[in-house]
Coordinates of C-alpha atoms and ligand atoms in Angstrom, one line a residue:
Chain A
M1 CA 66.1 -58.0 137.4
S2 CA 63.1 -55.7 137.9
K3 CA 59.7 -56.2 136.3
T4 CA 58.9 -55.1 132.7
E5 CA 56.4 -52.3 132.2
T6 CA 54.8 -50.7 129.3
K7 CA 54.6 -47.0 128.5
K8 CA 52.8 -45.1 125.8
W9 CA 54.8 -42.2 124.2
M10 CA 54.0 -39.7 121.4
L11 CA 57.2 -38.4 119.9
F12 CA 57.2 -35.2 118.0
F13 CA 60.0 -34.9 115.6
P14 CA 61.1 -31.3 114.3
R15 CA 62.0 -31.2 110.6
C16 CA 65.7 -31.7 111.2
E17 CA 65.4 -34.8 113.3
C18 CA 63.1 -36.9 110.9
E19 CA 66.1 -38.9 109.4
Q20 CA 67.1 -40.4 112.8
P21 CA 66.6 -44.2 113.1
I22 CA 65.4 -43.8 116.9
V23 CA 63.2 -46.8 117.1
Y24 CA 65.8 -49.0 115.7
H25 CA 68.1 -47.8 118.7
L26 CA 65.5 -48.2 121.2
V27 CA 65.2 -51.8 120.2
K28 CA 68.9 -52.7 119.7
D29 CA 70.7 -50.7 122.5
H30 CA 67.9 -50.2 125.1
N31 CA 66.3 -53.7 124.8
L32 CA 62.8 -52.3 124.4
V33 CA 59.9 -54.0 122.8
V34 CA 58.3 -51.3 120.6
N35 CA 54.7 -51.4 119.3
V36 CA 53.9 -48.6 116.8
Y37 CA 50.2 -47.4 116.8
R38 CA 50.8 -44.6 114.3
A39 CA 53.5 -42.8 112.6
K40 CA 53.7 -39.8 110.3
V41 CA 57.5 -39.3 109.6
T42 CA 58.1 -37.9 106.2
P43 CA 61.6 -36.8 105.0
N44 CA 62.0 -33.1 105.3
E45 CA 58.8 -32.5 107.4
E46 CA 57.9 -32.6 111.0
G47 CA 56.9 -36.0 112.0
Y48 CA 54.9 -37.8 114.9
L49 CA 55.1 -41.3 116.2
V50 CA 52.8 -42.8 118.8
L51 CA 54.2 -46.1 120.2
D52 CA 54.1 -48.5 123.3
V53 CA 57.6 -49.3 124.7
T54 CA 57.9 -52.5 126.9
G55 CA 61.0 -53.2 129.2
T56 CA 62.3 -53.0 132.5
E57 CA 62.1 -49.6 134.3
E58 CA 65.7 -49.0 133.9
D59 CA 65.7 -49.8 130.1
I60 CA 62.7 -47.6 129.6
A61 CA 64.6 -44.7 131.5
S62 CA 67.6 -45.0 129.4
G63 CA 65.5 -45.2 126.2
M64 CA 64.0 -42.1 127.2
E65 CA 67.3 -40.4 128.1
F66 CA 68.6 -41.5 124.6
V67 CA 65.4 -40.0 122.9
K68 CA 66.1 -36.8 124.8
T69 CA 69.4 -36.4 123.1
F70 CA 67.8 -35.6 119.9
R71 CA 65.5 -32.6 119.5
V72 CA 62.5 -34.8 120.0
T73 CA 59.7 -34.0 122.3
I74 CA 58.2 -36.8 124.3
N75 CA 54.6 -36.5 125.4
E76 CA 54.3 -39.3 128.1
T77 CA 50.5 -39.2 128.2
G78 CA 51.1 -40.7 124.8
I79 CA 47.6 -39.6 123.5
G80 CA 47.6 -38.8 119.9
V81 CA 43.7 -38.8 119.6
M82 CA 41.8 -36.5 121.7
R83 CA 38.0 -36.2 122.4
D84 CA 37.1 -32.5 123.1
E85 CA 34.7 -32.5 126.0
K86 CA 33.2 -29.3 125.3
R87 CA 32.4 -30.2 121.5
C88 CA 31.0 -33.7 122.5
T89 CA 27.4 -34.1 122.8
H90 CA 27.6 -37.6 124.2
C91 CA 25.4 -39.0 121.6
G92 CA 27.2 -42.2 121.6
I93 CA 27.3 -42.9 117.8
C94 CA 31.1 -43.4 118.0
V95 CA 30.8 -46.0 120.7
P96 CA 30.0 -49.3 118.4
H97 CA 32.6 -48.2 116.1
C98 CA 35.5 -47.9 118.7
P99 CA 37.3 -51.3 118.7
T100 CA 38.8 -51.1 122.2
G101 CA 36.0 -49.6 124.3
A102 CA 38.1 -46.4 124.9
L103 CA 34.8 -44.5 124.1
S104 CA 32.1 -46.0 126.2
I105 CA 29.0 -45.5 128.2
K106 CA 29.4 -46.5 131.8
D107 CA 26.5 -44.9 133.5
N108 CA 23.3 -45.9 131.6
K109 CA 21.3 -43.4 133.7
T110 CA 23.2 -40.2 132.3
R111 CA 24.3 -41.9 129.3
R112 CA 27.5 -39.8 129.3
V113 CA 30.3 -41.0 126.9
E114 CA 33.5 -41.5 128.7
F115 CA 36.9 -41.2 126.8
N116 CA 39.7 -43.4 128.2
G117 CA 43.0 -42.3 126.2
E118 CA 44.9 -45.2 127.6
A119 CA 42.6 -47.9 125.9
C120 CA 42.8 -46.0 122.5
I121 CA 44.8 -47.6 119.7
E122 CA 44.5 -44.6 117.5
C123 CA 42.4 -46.4 114.8
L124 CA 40.9 -42.9 113.9
E125 CA 37.5 -44.4 113.4
C126 CA 35.7 -42.0 115.8
I127 CA 37.2 -39.1 113.9
L128 CA 35.5 -40.3 110.8
V129 CA 32.1 -41.1 112.5
C130 CA 31.7 -38.1 115.1
P131 CA 29.0 -35.6 113.6
Y132 CA 30.2 -33.0 115.8
A133 CA 34.0 -32.9 115.1
A134 CA 34.6 -33.7 118.7
C135 CA 37.5 -36.2 118.1
A136 CA 40.7 -35.0 116.6
S137 CA 44.3 -36.3 116.0
A138 CA 47.2 -34.4 117.1
F139 CA 48.6 -35.0 113.6
Chain B
M1 CA -8.1 -31.7 137.4
K2 CA -6.1 -28.6 136.8
T3 CA -6.4 -25.8 134.2
Y4 CA -3.6 -24.1 132.4
E5 CA -4.3 -21.0 134.5
Q6 CA -3.9 -22.8 137.8
I7 CA -0.6 -24.3 136.6
N8 CA 0.7 -20.9 135.5
D9 CA -0.4 -19.2 138.7
R10 CA 1.6 -21.8 140.7
I11 CA 4.5 -21.4 138.4
E12 CA 4.3 -17.5 138.6
S13 CA 4.3 -17.8 142.6
G14 CA 7.3 -20.1 142.6
K15 CA 5.3 -23.0 144.0
A16 CA 5.0 -25.1 140.8
V17 CA 6.0 -29.0 141.3
V18 CA 8.0 -30.0 138.4
L19 CA 9.6 -33.3 137.5
T20 CA 11.5 -34.6 134.4
A21 CA 10.0 -37.4 132.2
D22 CA 12.7 -39.8 133.6
E23 CA 11.8 -39.0 137.3
I24 CA 8.2 -38.9 137.1
M25 CA 7.6 -42.8 136.8
D26 CA 9.2 -43.6 140.1
Y27 CA 7.4 -40.9 141.7
V28 CA 4.1 -42.0 140.5
D29 CA 5.0 -45.6 141.5
R30 CA 5.7 -44.2 145.1
Q31 CA 2.8 -41.7 145.6
G32 CA 0.1 -43.4 143.5
I33 CA -1.3 -41.8 140.4
E34 CA -4.2 -39.9 142.3
K35 CA -2.0 -38.2 144.7
A36 CA 0.7 -37.4 142.2
A37 CA -1.8 -36.0 139.7
E38 CA -2.8 -33.6 142.3
E39 CA 0.6 -32.6 143.3
V40 CA 2.7 -32.5 140.2
D41 CA 1.9 -29.5 137.9
V42 CA 4.5 -30.2 135.0
V43 CA 6.6 -32.9 133.7
T44 CA 9.5 -31.7 131.3
T45 CA 10.4 -33.6 128.3
A46 CA 13.3 -33.1 125.8
T47 CA 15.5 -34.2 122.9
F48 CA 18.6 -33.4 121.2
G49 CA 19.6 -34.8 118.0
P50 CA 20.1 -33.8 114.3
M51 CA 17.1 -32.2 112.9
C52 CA 17.4 -31.4 109.2
S53 CA 14.2 -29.7 108.6
S54 CA 15.7 -26.6 110.5
G55 CA 16.6 -23.2 109.3
C56 CA 16.2 -19.5 110.0
F57 CA 15.0 -16.2 108.6
L58 CA 17.4 -13.4 108.9
N59 CA 17.0 -9.8 108.3
F60 CA 20.2 -7.6 107.6
G61 CA 18.6 -4.2 107.6
H62 CA 19.4 -1.8 104.6
S63 CA 22.9 -0.8 103.2
K64 CA 23.4 2.7 101.7
P65 CA 22.6 2.6 98.9
K66 CA 20.0 -0.1 99.2
I67 CA 20.3 -3.6 97.6
R68 CA 17.4 -6.1 96.7
I69 CA 19.2 -9.3 97.3
S70 CA 18.5 -11.8 94.5
E71 CA 21.5 -14.4 95.4
A72 CA 23.4 -14.5 98.8
W73 CA 25.8 -16.7 100.6
I74 CA 26.9 -16.7 104.3
E75 CA 30.2 -18.0 104.8
D76 CA 29.9 -19.4 101.2
V77 CA 26.7 -21.3 102.1
L78 CA 23.8 -20.4 99.7
V79 CA 20.8 -18.9 101.5
Y80 CA 17.3 -18.5 99.9
S81 CA 16.6 -14.8 99.0
G82 CA 13.5 -15.2 96.9
I83 CA 11.7 -13.0 99.6
A84 CA 11.8 -9.4 100.5
A85 CA 15.1 -7.2 99.8
V86 CA 17.1 -8.1 102.8
D87 CA 15.5 -11.1 104.2
V88 CA 17.0 -14.5 103.7
Y89 CA 16.3 -17.9 104.7
L90 CA 19.2 -20.3 105.7
G91 CA 18.5 -23.9 105.8
A92 CA 20.5 -26.5 107.9
T93 CA 21.2 -28.9 105.1
Q94 CA 22.7 -26.6 102.5
L95 CA 26.2 -27.3 101.6
R96 CA 29.0 -24.8 101.3
H97 CA 29.8 -23.7 97.8
N98 CA 32.4 -25.8 96.2
D99 CA 32.1 -28.6 98.6
P100 CA 32.8 -31.7 96.5
A101 CA 29.9 -33.5 98.3
N102 CA 30.2 -37.3 97.5
M103 CA 32.4 -36.8 94.3
D104 CA 35.2 -38.0 96.7
Y105 CA 33.1 -40.7 98.4
P106 CA 32.3 -40.8 101.2
G107 CA 32.4 -37.0 101.3
E108 CA 33.3 -35.2 104.7
F109 CA 30.7 -32.4 104.6
R110 CA 32.7 -30.3 107.2
Y111 CA 30.8 -27.1 106.9
G112 CA 27.4 -26.1 105.8
G113 CA 24.1 -24.5 106.9
G114 CA 23.9 -26.0 110.3
H115 CA 27.5 -24.9 111.1
V116 CA 26.5 -21.4 110.0
M117 CA 23.7 -21.5 112.5
E118 CA 26.0 -22.7 115.2
D119 CA 28.5 -20.0 114.5
L120 CA 25.8 -17.4 114.4
V121 CA 24.4 -18.2 117.9
A122 CA 27.9 -18.5 119.1
G123 CA 28.3 -14.8 118.1
K124 CA 30.9 -15.4 115.6
T125 CA 31.6 -12.9 112.7
L126 CA 30.4 -14.1 109.4
Q127 CA 30.9 -13.2 106.0
L128 CA 27.8 -12.0 103.9
F129 CA 28.1 -11.9 100.0
A130 CA 25.1 -10.9 98.1
L131 CA 24.3 -9.8 94.4
S132 CA 21.5 -8.2 92.8
Y133 CA 20.3 -7.3 89.3
G134 CA 19.7 -3.6 90.6
T135 CA 16.5 -1.7 90.3
D136 CA 15.7 2.0 90.3
D137 CA 14.8 1.8 94.1
Y138 CA 17.5 -0.7 95.0
P139 CA 20.5 0.2 92.9
L140 CA 23.2 -1.7 94.6
R141 CA 24.3 -4.9 92.7
E142 CA 26.8 -6.4 94.9
I143 CA 27.8 -6.5 98.6
R144 CA 30.5 -8.0 100.8
T145 CA 30.3 -7.5 104.5
Y146 CA 30.9 -9.0 107.9
F147 CA 28.3 -9.3 110.7
T148 CA 27.3 -11.0 113.8
I149 CA 24.0 -12.0 115.1
D150 CA 23.8 -8.7 117.2
D151 CA 24.0 -6.7 113.7
L152 CA 20.8 -8.4 112.4
N153 CA 17.4 -7.1 113.0
Q154 CA 15.8 -10.7 113.4
A155 CA 17.3 -13.9 113.4
I156 CA 14.2 -16.3 113.9
M157 CA 14.6 -20.1 113.6
V158 CA 11.6 -21.4 111.8
N159 CA 11.8 -25.4 111.5
P160 CA 9.2 -27.1 109.4
R161 CA 9.9 -30.5 111.0
N162 CA 11.5 -31.3 114.6
C163 CA 10.8 -33.7 117.2
Y164 CA 9.9 -36.9 115.5
Q165 CA 7.7 -38.9 117.9
N166 CA 9.7 -42.1 117.4
Y167 CA 12.2 -43.2 114.8
N168 CA 13.6 -46.1 112.8
V169 CA 16.7 -48.2 113.9
A170 CA 18.9 -48.2 110.9
I171 CA 20.7 -51.5 109.9
N172 CA 22.7 -52.5 106.7
D173 CA 21.6 -55.9 105.1
S174 CA 24.0 -55.4 102.3
D175 CA 27.6 -56.6 102.0
T176 CA 29.2 -53.0 101.7
T177 CA 29.5 -50.2 104.0
I178 CA 26.7 -47.5 103.6
Y179 CA 26.7 -44.0 104.8
T180 CA 23.4 -42.4 105.8
Y181 CA 21.7 -39.7 107.8
M182 CA 21.8 -42.3 110.6
G183 CA 25.5 -42.7 110.5
C184 CA 27.9 -45.2 109.0
L185 CA 26.4 -48.6 108.8
E186 CA 28.7 -51.5 108.4
P187 CA 27.9 -54.3 106.1
N188 CA 25.9 -57.5 107.1
R189 CA 24.2 -56.1 110.2
R190 CA 27.4 -55.4 112.0
N191 CA 26.0 -52.4 113.7
A192 CA 22.8 -50.4 114.0
S193 CA 21.9 -46.8 114.9
Y194 CA 18.7 -45.2 116.5
C195 CA 17.6 -41.5 117.0
S196 CA 15.3 -40.7 119.9
A197 CA 15.4 -39.7 123.5
G198 CA 12.8 -42.6 124.2
Q199 CA 11.0 -42.0 127.4
L200 CA 12.2 -38.6 127.6
S201 CA 11.3 -37.6 124.1
P202 CA 8.3 -35.1 123.9
L203 CA 5.7 -36.5 121.8
L204 CA 6.3 -40.0 123.3
N205 CA 5.1 -38.6 126.6
D206 CA 2.1 -37.1 124.9
P207 CA 1.2 -39.8 122.3
F208 CA -2.3 -38.4 121.3
Y209 CA -1.1 -34.7 121.3
E210 CA -3.5 -33.8 124.1
T211 CA -1.3 -31.0 125.5
I212 CA 1.3 -30.3 122.8
G213 CA -0.4 -28.6 119.9
I214 CA -0.2 -25.4 117.9
G215 CA 0.7 -22.4 120.2
S216 CA 2.3 -24.5 122.9
R217 CA 5.3 -23.0 124.4
V218 CA 8.7 -24.8 124.2
W219 CA 12.2 -24.4 125.0
L220 CA 14.1 -24.2 121.8
A221 CA 17.7 -24.2 122.3
G222 CA 17.6 -22.1 125.5
A223 CA 15.3 -19.5 123.9
G224 CA 11.3 -19.5 124.4
G225 CA 9.8 -20.7 121.4
H226 CA 6.5 -22.4 120.2
V227 CA 4.9 -24.8 118.0
Y228 CA 3.6 -22.8 115.0
A229 CA 2.1 -25.9 113.0
E230 CA 1.9 -29.6 112.7
G231 CA 5.5 -30.6 111.3
T232 CA 5.8 -31.8 107.9
Q233 CA 5.1 -35.4 107.3
H234 CA 3.2 -35.4 110.7
T235 CA 1.5 -38.9 110.7
G236 CA -0.9 -39.1 113.7
D237 CA -2.5 -42.2 112.0
C238 CA 0.2 -44.9 112.7
D239 CA 1.0 -48.2 114.1
R240 CA 0.5 -47.9 117.9
T241 CA 0.9 -50.3 121.0
S242 CA -2.1 -50.9 123.1
D243 CA -1.1 -48.0 125.2
G244 CA -1.1 -45.8 122.2
V245 CA 2.6 -45.4 121.9
P246 CA 3.7 -45.2 118.1
R247 CA 5.7 -47.9 116.9
E248 CA 7.0 -45.9 114.0
S249 CA 8.0 -42.2 113.4
A250 CA 4.5 -40.7 113.6
G251 CA 4.0 -37.1 114.8
T252 CA 6.2 -34.2 114.2
L253 CA 6.3 -30.5 115.2
A254 CA 7.0 -27.2 113.4
L255 CA 8.8 -25.0 115.8
T256 CA 10.0 -21.5 115.9
G257 CA 12.1 -19.3 118.3
D258 CA 14.4 -16.3 118.6
M259 CA 17.9 -17.3 117.8
K260 CA 19.4 -14.2 119.5
Q261 CA 18.2 -15.9 122.8
M262 CA 19.7 -19.3 122.1
R263 CA 22.5 -21.1 123.6
P264 CA 25.4 -22.3 121.4
D265 CA 25.6 -25.7 123.2
F266 CA 22.3 -26.5 121.7
V267 CA 22.6 -25.4 118.1
R268 CA 25.3 -27.6 116.6
G269 CA 26.4 -28.1 113.0
V270 CA 26.4 -31.7 112.2
S271 CA 28.6 -33.3 109.6
L272 CA 27.7 -36.9 108.4
R273 CA 30.2 -38.6 106.4
G274 CA 28.9 -39.6 103.0
Y275 CA 25.5 -38.0 103.6
G276 CA 25.7 -34.2 104.3
V277 CA 25.4 -31.5 106.8
S278 CA 22.5 -30.8 109.2
L279 CA 21.8 -29.2 112.6
G280 CA 21.9 -30.7 116.1
L281 CA 19.3 -29.1 118.1
G282 CA 18.0 -29.2 121.6
V283 CA 14.1 -29.0 122.4
G284 CA 12.4 -29.2 125.7
I285 CA 8.6 -29.3 125.9
P286 CA 6.7 -29.0 129.3
I287 CA 3.8 -31.1 129.8
P288 CA 1.0 -29.6 132.0
I289 CA -0.4 -32.3 134.4
L290 CA -4.1 -31.4 133.7
N291 CA -5.3 -34.8 134.9
Q292 CA -4.7 -38.5 135.7
D293 CA -4.6 -39.5 132.0
V294 CA -2.1 -36.9 131.0
L295 CA 0.0 -37.8 133.9
R296 CA -0.2 -41.7 133.1
R297 CA 0.9 -41.1 129.6
T298 CA 4.2 -39.2 130.9
C299 CA 5.1 -42.3 132.9
V300 CA 6.1 -44.2 129.6
R301 CA 9.3 -45.9 130.1
D302 CA 11.9 -47.3 127.7
R303 CA 10.5 -50.7 128.0
D304 CA 7.1 -49.7 126.8
I305 CA 8.6 -48.0 123.7
F306 CA 9.4 -50.0 120.4
A307 CA 11.3 -48.8 117.3
P308 CA 11.1 -50.5 113.9
V309 CA 14.4 -52.0 112.6
V310 CA 14.8 -51.1 108.9
D311 CA 17.3 -52.0 106.3
Y312 CA 18.8 -48.7 104.9
S313 CA 20.8 -50.5 102.0
H314 CA 17.6 -51.6 100.1
D315 CA 14.3 -51.3 101.9
Y316 CA 14.5 -47.7 103.2
P317 CA 16.0 -46.2 99.7
E318 CA 13.5 -48.5 97.6
K319 CA 10.5 -47.6 100.0
T320 CA 9.7 -51.3 100.2
G321 CA 7.9 -50.7 103.7
R322 CA 9.5 -53.8 105.0
T323 CA 10.2 -53.6 108.8
I324 CA 12.7 -56.4 110.0
C325 CA 11.4 -56.5 113.6
H326 CA 10.8 -54.0 116.4
V327 CA 13.2 -53.5 119.5
S328 CA 12.5 -51.8 122.6
Y329 CA 14.4 -48.9 123.9
V330 CA 15.6 -50.9 126.8
Q331 CA 17.4 -53.1 124.5
L332 CA 18.7 -50.1 122.5
R333 CA 20.1 -48.4 125.6
R334 CA 22.0 -51.5 126.4
G335 CA 23.9 -51.1 123.3
E336 CA 23.0 -54.4 121.8
I337 CA 19.8 -55.5 120.1
E338 CA 18.9 -58.9 118.7
V339 CA 17.8 -58.9 115.1
E340 CA 16.6 -62.3 113.7
G341 CA 18.6 -64.2 116.3
K342 CA 21.8 -62.1 115.7
K343 CA 23.4 -59.7 118.3
V344 CA 24.0 -56.4 116.7
V345 CA 25.8 -53.4 118.4
V346 CA 24.0 -50.3 118.5
G347 CA 24.6 -46.4 118.8
S348 CA 22.6 -43.5 119.2
I349 CA 22.7 -40.4 117.0
S350 CA 20.5 -38.6 119.5
S351 CA 22.1 -37.5 122.8
Y352 CA 20.1 -38.6 125.8
F353 CA 22.6 -37.1 128.0
K354 CA 21.9 -33.6 126.4
A355 CA 18.1 -34.3 126.4
L356 CA 18.3 -35.1 130.2
E357 CA 20.4 -31.8 130.6
I358 CA 17.7 -29.8 128.7
A359 CA 14.9 -31.4 130.8
H360 CA 16.6 -30.4 134.0
L361 CA 17.2 -26.9 132.8
L362 CA 13.8 -26.4 131.6
A363 CA 12.4 -27.7 134.9
D364 CA 14.6 -25.3 136.7
E365 CA 13.3 -22.4 134.6
I366 CA 9.8 -23.4 135.4
R367 CA 10.3 -23.7 139.2
R368 CA 12.1 -20.3 139.2
G369 CA 8.9 -18.9 137.6
D370 CA 10.7 -17.9 134.3
F371 CA 8.8 -20.1 131.9
C372 CA 5.1 -20.3 131.8
L373 CA 2.9 -22.7 129.7
S374 CA 0.5 -22.0 127.0
K375 CA -2.5 -23.8 126.1
P376 CA -2.6 -24.9 122.4
F377 CA -5.2 -23.0 120.4
A378 CA -5.4 -25.9 117.8
Y379 CA -4.5 -29.6 118.1
L380 CA -2.3 -31.7 115.9
P381 CA -4.2 -33.9 113.6
R382 CA -4.6 -37.5 115.1
N383 CA -6.0 -39.4 112.0
R384 CA -4.0 -38.3 109.1
A385 CA -1.8 -40.8 107.1
S386 CA 1.2 -39.7 105.2
R387 CA 1.1 -39.6 101.3
P388 CA 3.8 -40.8 99.0
L389 CA 5.0 -38.8 96.1
V390 CA 3.3 -40.3 92.9
V391 CA 5.6 -40.0 89.8
R392 CA 3.2 -39.3 86.9
N393 CA 4.3 -39.3 83.2
S394 CA 2.2 -36.3 82.2
S395 CA 0.2 -33.5 83.7
H396 CA -3.2 -35.3 82.8
E397 CA -2.5 -38.9 83.9
Ligands
SF4_1 S1 30.2 -39.2 118.3 FE1 31.4 -37.4 118.8 S2 29.7 -36.2 119.8 FE2 29.0 -38.3 119.8 S3 29.7 -39.2 121.6 FE3 31.1 -39.7 120.1 S4 32.7 -38.0 120.5 FE4 30.8 -37.3 121.5
SF4_2 S1 40.9 -43.7 117.7 FE1 39.9 -45.7 117.6 S2 40.5 -46.7 119.5 FE2 40.8 -44.4 119.8 S3 39.0 -43.8 120.8 FE3 38.7 -43.4 118.4 S4 37.6 -45.2 117.7 FE4 38.4 -45.6 119.8

């Protein structure tokens, strides 16, 4: 059996697919461990879901094939929170508020604020504290 | 010893030696102060951060028929029109009409005066709505039109207070989250925030106001500007280290410059949750290396600069005057300070990254011969303290 791995996905549900129990089937039929960061799935509206899936390469691939049978868009970068480089002033006021270090200052000489989307757990704290509206959510 | 004229001659001939305030210390360490003072002509300093006491005068030109504006809004943000017919003053902290402010606490304050200034400099089309009571010579009573900065006769930034010499480190001693102009402060000293470019900051490199004075040319968001007065609340008489570096906010500058020459990256609307709107502004100030003393003072390092840690839940609003302790900018830059034995994470609301960018941009302009210095024609007061507002119960108390 191959090693397990974890992938972060962002799923976009068009209006008509919002009633589908996709997560249930990912767990039950594709043996995936699912960790949902953030979801906005309201009946009769468009929806979004950002989640981690953990499983073997084969199970992740079959899970993805399954999701693709719906009219759901998978964004495999899985990033629902973005930092707009051009709007960011690199002030750093967001850094102590970010619980995972996804926003951080690595080089103390330039004091540039780096954003690492993979470490982001989408707590949305930076969106609340950024004075320059540089952080935004996809939904 | 050098004079302003000699320095400007070297700038004009493209020969000036210019370093930024974060490069100069190592240069002086290598070359020695004597040699460095002869070689270096200018040290550039800079800062970028929210500067609430900023605004601009705009002149629209006359419509046909004419209007003597008595009330006006740009993008629904109120501007002051108690001046001549089609002149207005737009202030950075003015909220947009109908902003719920803190009624839905903490308010978001998405758009206001600072954002209008950003949009103006970015060349966006903005809406003007103005009213008047009508006069014989200015009959029009209402106007709604759209304009860009290019349509205006003048757009002159006139800021009563910029570039605080040093600043508080804000912390929250209470057990609930508070929202301040220093950002969101979590309860029980869980985080802190500061606001200064430290060793790059203009007035920390000229602590006694020997070269930065009234009439000094400055780089204001990319435009050539100048210091037109001491800034409001300028307090030259302050607590200082033995080297003269202020240990509290101290000096300030009143700056002006032509907005038509400004760059949008350095004029940015600020939204502070639960507090309000402001303007993020970039300023660069060149320091002429007239002699060894001036040079020595530009060699100030983060480790020589201390900021007071102040509680913003009680001491600041109640003006108790209490300072918890002082911390150095080395600690602040590390992202963690120690306050009465407790480690506290700290963030900056002023951008060192952008300040560095400005210091380099200004250094390049001077090296190219595009930016000359001017000698102040008056100095900022060094011995004046700041007065509080006394609340009196009657006019003859
Ligand atoms: S608070 Fe906003 S502007 Fe400041 S560093 Fe973070 S993302 Fe950039
Ligand atoms: S959403 Fe939360 S985890 Fe992600 S970058 Fe912003 S503060 Fe950090």
